[in-house]
Short mmCIF file of C-alpha atoms in Angstrom, two decimals:
data_model
loop_
_atom_site.label_atom_id
_atom_site.label_comp_id
_atom_site.label_asym_id
_atom_site.label_seq_id
_atom_site.Cartn_x
_atom_site.Cartn_y
_atom_site.Cartn_z
CA MET K 1 59.75 314.47 86.09
CA SER K 2 57.47 311.52 86.92
CA PHE K 3 58.39 307.85 86.99
CA GLU K 4 56.33 304.66 86.67
CA LYS K 5 58.77 301.85 87.48
CA ILE K 6 60.87 303.55 90.14
CA THR K 7 60.59 306.16 92.88
CA TYR K 8 62.88 309.14 93.37
CA GLU K 9 63.27 311.61 96.21
CA VAL K 10 65.91 313.86 97.74
CA GLN K 11 66.27 314.20 101.52
CA ASP K 12 68.99 316.39 103.04
CA ASP K 13 71.32 316.16 100.02
CA ILE K 14 70.67 312.40 99.73
CA ALA K 15 68.97 311.05 96.59
CA ILE K 16 67.02 307.83 97.10
CA ILE K 17 66.28 305.87 93.93
CA ALA K 18 64.20 302.73 94.36
CA PHE K 19 63.02 300.02 91.99
CA ASN K 20 59.24 300.03 92.28
CA ASP K 21 57.61 297.26 90.24
CA PRO K 22 56.17 294.80 92.79
CA SER K 23 54.39 292.69 90.16
CA THR K 24 57.81 291.51 88.87
CA MET K 25 59.73 291.78 92.15
CA ASN K 26 61.43 294.82 90.66
CA ALA K 27 62.63 293.22 87.44
CA ALA K 28 64.88 295.54 85.47
CA GLY K 29 63.17 295.86 82.11
CA ILE K 30 64.31 298.31 79.46
CA ASP K 31 61.75 300.87 80.63
CA THR K 32 62.91 300.49 84.23
CA ILE K 33 66.60 300.91 83.36
CA ASP K 34 65.74 303.96 81.28
CA GLU K 35 64.03 305.52 84.30
CA MET K 36 66.88 304.51 86.60
CA SER K 37 69.36 306.17 84.26
CA LEU K 38 67.36 309.40 84.19
CA ALA K 39 67.01 309.39 87.97
CA LEU K 40 70.73 308.77 88.45
CA GLU K 41 71.55 311.71 86.21
CA LYS K 42 69.10 313.87 88.15
CA ALA K 43 70.64 312.77 91.45
CA GLY K 44 74.06 313.81 90.22
CA ASP K 45 72.85 317.40 89.99
CA GLU K 46 70.64 317.51 93.08
CA ALA K 47 72.38 315.49 95.79
CA ARG K 48 75.73 314.73 97.40
CA CYS K 49 75.17 311.01 97.95
CA THR K 50 72.85 308.54 96.20
CA ILE K 51 71.14 305.44 97.60
CA ILE K 52 69.87 302.78 95.20
CA THR K 53 67.42 300.31 96.75
CA GLY K 54 64.20 298.44 96.03
CA ASN K 55 60.67 298.93 97.32
CA GLY K 56 58.80 295.91 98.59
CA ARG K 57 60.15 292.35 98.93
CA GLY K 58 63.17 292.56 96.66
CA PHE K 59 65.99 294.76 95.44
CA CYS K 60 65.89 293.66 91.79
CA SER K 61 65.03 290.21 90.44
CA GLY K 62 67.05 290.65 87.24
CA ALA K 63 66.18 291.53 83.67
CA ASN K 64 62.53 291.32 82.66
CA LEU K 65 62.41 288.36 80.27
CA SER K 66 58.68 288.48 79.53
CA GLY K 67 59.03 290.71 76.49
CA ASN K 68 62.18 289.18 75.06
CA MET K 69 60.80 286.20 73.16
CA ALA K 70 60.13 286.67 69.47
CA GLY K 71 56.65 285.80 68.28
CA GLY K 72 54.17 286.37 65.47
CA SER K 73 54.84 286.26 61.73
CA LYS K 74 56.92 289.43 61.33
CA PRO K 75 60.54 288.98 60.21
CA VAL K 76 62.98 289.23 63.10
CA ARG K 77 66.73 289.61 63.36
CA LYS K 78 68.93 286.80 64.54
CA PRO K 79 68.71 286.55 68.33
CA ASP K 80 71.30 288.63 70.17
CA ALA K 81 70.89 288.50 73.93
CA GLY K 82 73.68 291.05 74.25
CA ARG K 83 72.05 293.77 72.13
CA GLU K 84 70.24 295.46 75.00
CA LEU K 85 73.40 295.32 77.11
CA ASP K 86 75.04 297.71 74.67
CA ARG K 87 71.99 299.92 74.44
CA MET K 88 70.81 300.23 78.05
CA TYR K 89 72.26 298.02 80.77
CA ASN K 90 75.99 298.60 80.29
CA PRO K 91 75.63 302.39 80.01
CA PHE K 92 73.66 302.35 83.27
CA ILE K 93 76.34 300.34 85.09
CA LYS K 94 78.97 302.72 83.72
CA ALA K 95 76.87 305.68 84.89
CA ILE K 96 77.00 304.33 88.45
CA ARG K 97 80.77 303.93 88.11
CA THR K 98 81.22 307.53 86.90
CA HIS K 99 78.61 309.12 89.18
CA PRO K 100 79.86 312.45 90.62
CA HIS K 101 79.43 311.39 94.25
CA PRO K 102 79.32 308.18 96.34
CA VAL K 103 76.63 305.58 95.65
CA ILE K 104 75.25 303.31 98.37
CA THR K 105 73.31 300.22 97.36
CA ALA K 106 70.86 299.09 100.05
CA VAL K 107 69.92 295.52 99.17
CA ASN K 108 66.63 294.08 100.36
CA GLY K 109 65.52 290.59 99.37
CA ALA K 110 66.67 289.28 96.00
CA ALA K 111 69.53 290.83 94.06
CA ALA K 112 69.53 288.47 91.09
CA GLY K 113 71.00 288.54 87.61
CA VAL K 114 71.65 292.09 86.48
CA GLY K 115 70.09 293.17 89.80
CA CYS K 116 73.09 291.56 91.47
CA SER K 117 75.38 293.52 89.14
CA ILE K 118 73.67 296.79 90.08
CA ALA K 119 73.97 295.98 93.78
CA LEU K 120 77.68 295.19 93.43
CA ALA K 121 78.31 298.44 91.54
CA GLY K 122 77.74 300.48 94.70
CA ASP K 123 80.67 302.13 96.46
CA PHE K 124 79.24 300.98 99.79
CA ILE K 125 76.97 297.95 99.91
CA ILE K 126 74.61 297.38 102.82
CA ALA K 127 72.32 294.34 102.91
CA ALA K 128 69.27 293.39 104.93
CA GLU K 129 69.48 290.08 106.79
CA SER K 130 66.95 288.57 104.38
CA ALA K 131 68.86 289.72 101.29
CA TYR K 132 70.58 287.31 98.96
CA PHE K 133 72.75 287.55 95.87
CA LEU K 134 72.16 285.26 92.92
CA GLN K 135 73.91 284.79 89.59
CA ALA K 136 71.12 282.80 87.98
CA PHE K 137 72.19 283.14 84.34
CA ARG K 138 73.21 279.49 84.01
CA ARG K 139 69.60 278.49 84.73
CA ILE K 140 68.48 279.99 81.41
CA GLY K 141 71.62 279.17 79.43
CA LEU K 142 73.22 282.61 79.55
CA VAL K 143 76.40 284.09 81.00
CA PRO K 144 76.68 286.71 83.77
CA ASP K 145 76.46 290.26 82.49
CA GLY K 146 76.19 293.84 83.67
CA GLY K 147 79.82 293.66 84.75
CA SER K 148 79.24 290.78 87.15
CA THR K 149 82.28 288.77 86.11
CA TYR K 150 84.47 291.84 86.64
CA LEU K 151 82.90 292.97 89.91
CA LEU K 152 82.67 289.53 91.48
CA THR K 153 86.19 288.45 90.63
CA ARG K 154 87.67 291.61 92.12
CA ALA K 155 85.43 291.55 95.20
CA ILE K 156 85.65 287.91 96.25
CA GLY K 157 88.37 286.34 94.10
CA ARG K 158 88.35 283.92 91.18
CA ALA K 159 87.49 280.77 93.14
CA ARG K 160 84.37 282.17 94.79
CA ALA K 161 83.32 284.01 91.64
CA MET K 162 83.54 280.71 89.78
CA GLU K 163 81.46 278.98 92.45
CA MET K 164 78.80 281.66 92.47
CA THR K 165 78.40 281.83 88.68
CA LEU K 166 78.93 278.18 87.67
CA PHE K 167 76.49 276.75 90.21
CA GLY K 168 74.00 279.65 90.31
CA GLU K 169 73.19 279.21 93.99
CA LYS K 170 71.91 281.88 96.37
CA ILE K 171 74.48 283.63 98.53
CA PRO K 172 72.67 284.79 101.70
CA ALA K 173 73.56 288.15 103.22
CA ALA K 174 75.57 286.64 106.10
CA GLN K 175 77.68 284.60 103.70
CA ALA K 176 78.09 287.61 101.41
CA GLU K 177 79.47 289.58 104.35
CA THR K 178 81.90 286.78 105.25
CA TRP K 179 83.10 286.66 101.65
CA GLY K 180 83.59 290.44 101.53
CA LEU K 181 80.84 290.95 98.98
CA VAL K 182 79.04 293.54 101.14
CA ASN K 183 80.14 296.08 103.75
CA ARG K 184 77.35 295.63 106.32
CA VAL K 185 74.41 293.37 107.11
CA VAL K 186 71.59 294.89 109.18
CA ALA K 187 68.10 293.98 110.35
CA ASP K 188 65.47 294.16 107.62
CA ASP K 189 63.51 296.94 109.28
CA LYS K 190 66.68 299.02 109.76
CA LEU K 191 68.02 298.82 106.21
CA LEU K 192 66.97 302.19 104.85
CA ASP K 193 67.64 304.00 108.13
CA GLU K 194 71.16 302.57 108.25
CA ALA K 195 71.73 303.42 104.60
CA LYS K 196 70.59 306.99 105.21
CA ALA K 197 72.90 307.30 108.23
CA TYR K 198 75.92 306.30 106.15
CA ALA K 199 74.72 308.48 103.28
CA GLN K 200 74.47 311.48 105.61
CA LYS K 201 78.11 311.05 106.62
CA LEU K 202 79.08 311.08 102.98
CA ALA K 203 76.72 313.90 101.97
CA SER K 204 78.14 316.18 104.66
CA GLY K 205 81.74 315.38 103.72
CA PRO K 206 84.18 317.05 101.31
CA THR K 207 82.31 316.56 98.05
CA THR K 208 85.27 317.02 95.71
CA ALA K 209 87.62 314.79 97.70
CA LEU K 210 85.05 312.00 98.09
CA ALA K 211 84.34 312.03 94.35
CA LEU K 212 88.06 311.77 93.66
CA ILE K 213 88.54 309.01 96.25
CA ARG K 214 85.82 306.81 94.76
CA ASP K 215 87.27 307.33 91.29
CA LEU K 216 90.77 306.42 92.47
CA ILE K 217 89.58 303.23 94.12
CA TRP K 218 87.76 302.18 90.96
CA GLN K 219 90.86 302.97 88.88
CA ALA K 220 93.00 300.90 91.24
CA GLU K 221 91.17 297.76 90.09
CA ASP K 222 92.93 298.07 86.72
CA ASN K 223 95.97 300.34 87.09
CA ASP K 224 99.47 299.15 87.76
CA PHE K 225 101.29 300.78 90.69
CA ASP K 226 103.02 303.51 88.68
CA ASN K 227 99.83 304.56 86.93
CA GLN K 228 97.97 304.61 90.24
CA LEU K 229 100.63 306.86 91.78
CA GLN K 230 100.20 309.20 88.83
CA ALA K 231 96.41 309.14 89.21
CA GLU K 232 96.74 310.02 92.90
CA ARG K 233 99.10 312.86 92.04
CA PHE K 234 96.64 314.57 89.69
CA ALA K 235 93.67 313.90 91.97
CA GLN K 236 95.55 315.49 94.85
CA ARG K 237 96.16 318.60 92.76
CA THR K 238 92.44 318.90 92.12
CA ALA K 239 91.54 318.28 95.77
CA GLY K 240 94.15 320.76 96.96
CA ARG K 241 92.59 323.50 94.84
CA SER K 242 89.07 322.91 96.18
CA PRO K 243 87.26 325.08 98.74
CA ASP K 244 86.89 321.94 100.86
CA PHE K 245 90.64 321.73 101.40
CA ALA K 246 90.80 325.36 102.48
CA GLU K 247 87.88 324.83 104.86
CA GLY K 248 89.36 321.59 106.18
CA VAL K 249 92.68 323.20 107.06
CA LYS K 250 90.96 326.25 108.57
CA ALA K 251 88.73 324.04 110.71
CA PHE K 252 91.71 321.96 111.83
CA LEU K 253 93.63 325.04 112.93
CA GLU K 254 90.56 326.46 114.69
CA LYS K 255 89.89 323.09 116.37
CA ARG K 256 86.30 322.78 115.09
CA PRO K 257 84.40 320.44 112.77
CA ALA K 258 84.75 321.33 109.11
CA ASP K 259 81.69 322.71 107.34
CA PHE K 260 81.96 321.33 103.83
CA LYS K 261 79.63 322.78 101.20
CA LYS K 262 78.24 321.25 98.04
CA ALA K 263 80.72 321.70 95.20
#
């Protein structure tokens, strides 16, 4: 499988998917999101942890608007800026959410518009010092999409989410870390190395349990306490039946590191 707008590779059970369209600072056009979706599906089968990042100066500068304006004399439908959300963008965000193993987003440079949404969809978010997060929709008369209103409000609270989306100002990496929007901020030239180091810890861990943990944490955003207790109960049944649990207990009793295998 070859890609034009992204790059894809697997290193030591870690899939690395990178936006790769320098002419647009990695804008997420329909063709790019289609490739990202295919790569994410491929990573689910081939790896135990996935990193999403951007090649070059930016992570993702947002949706590619260059092909979205109607022109010519052909009849066109009424404008619907949300149509492609249903068709491509929202399914991709949901695919990150339901990915079978942890996803790290390694943010370099701009994470703007839907690029910001993709960055925030990671289970672990690491940013370069030069990175920034931008909800620029107000500048073109649109509303945040790609799940941004959901992700931002739960990550940094209503007041800061309002500030970020109503004013459309850049949130530098250091401020994003202070707000709790990202997990780590690292030097620009160390971003991918740091992301790989964290990914290796996850890729060598108990695959089944880590998949269940990430799902439980996502569910906790919406569940009430009783439903979350029930979700934990069924997840624990699944984890307890996995080979990883047997290996973990055996390693504990033998006083050695556990050797977890790919599920």
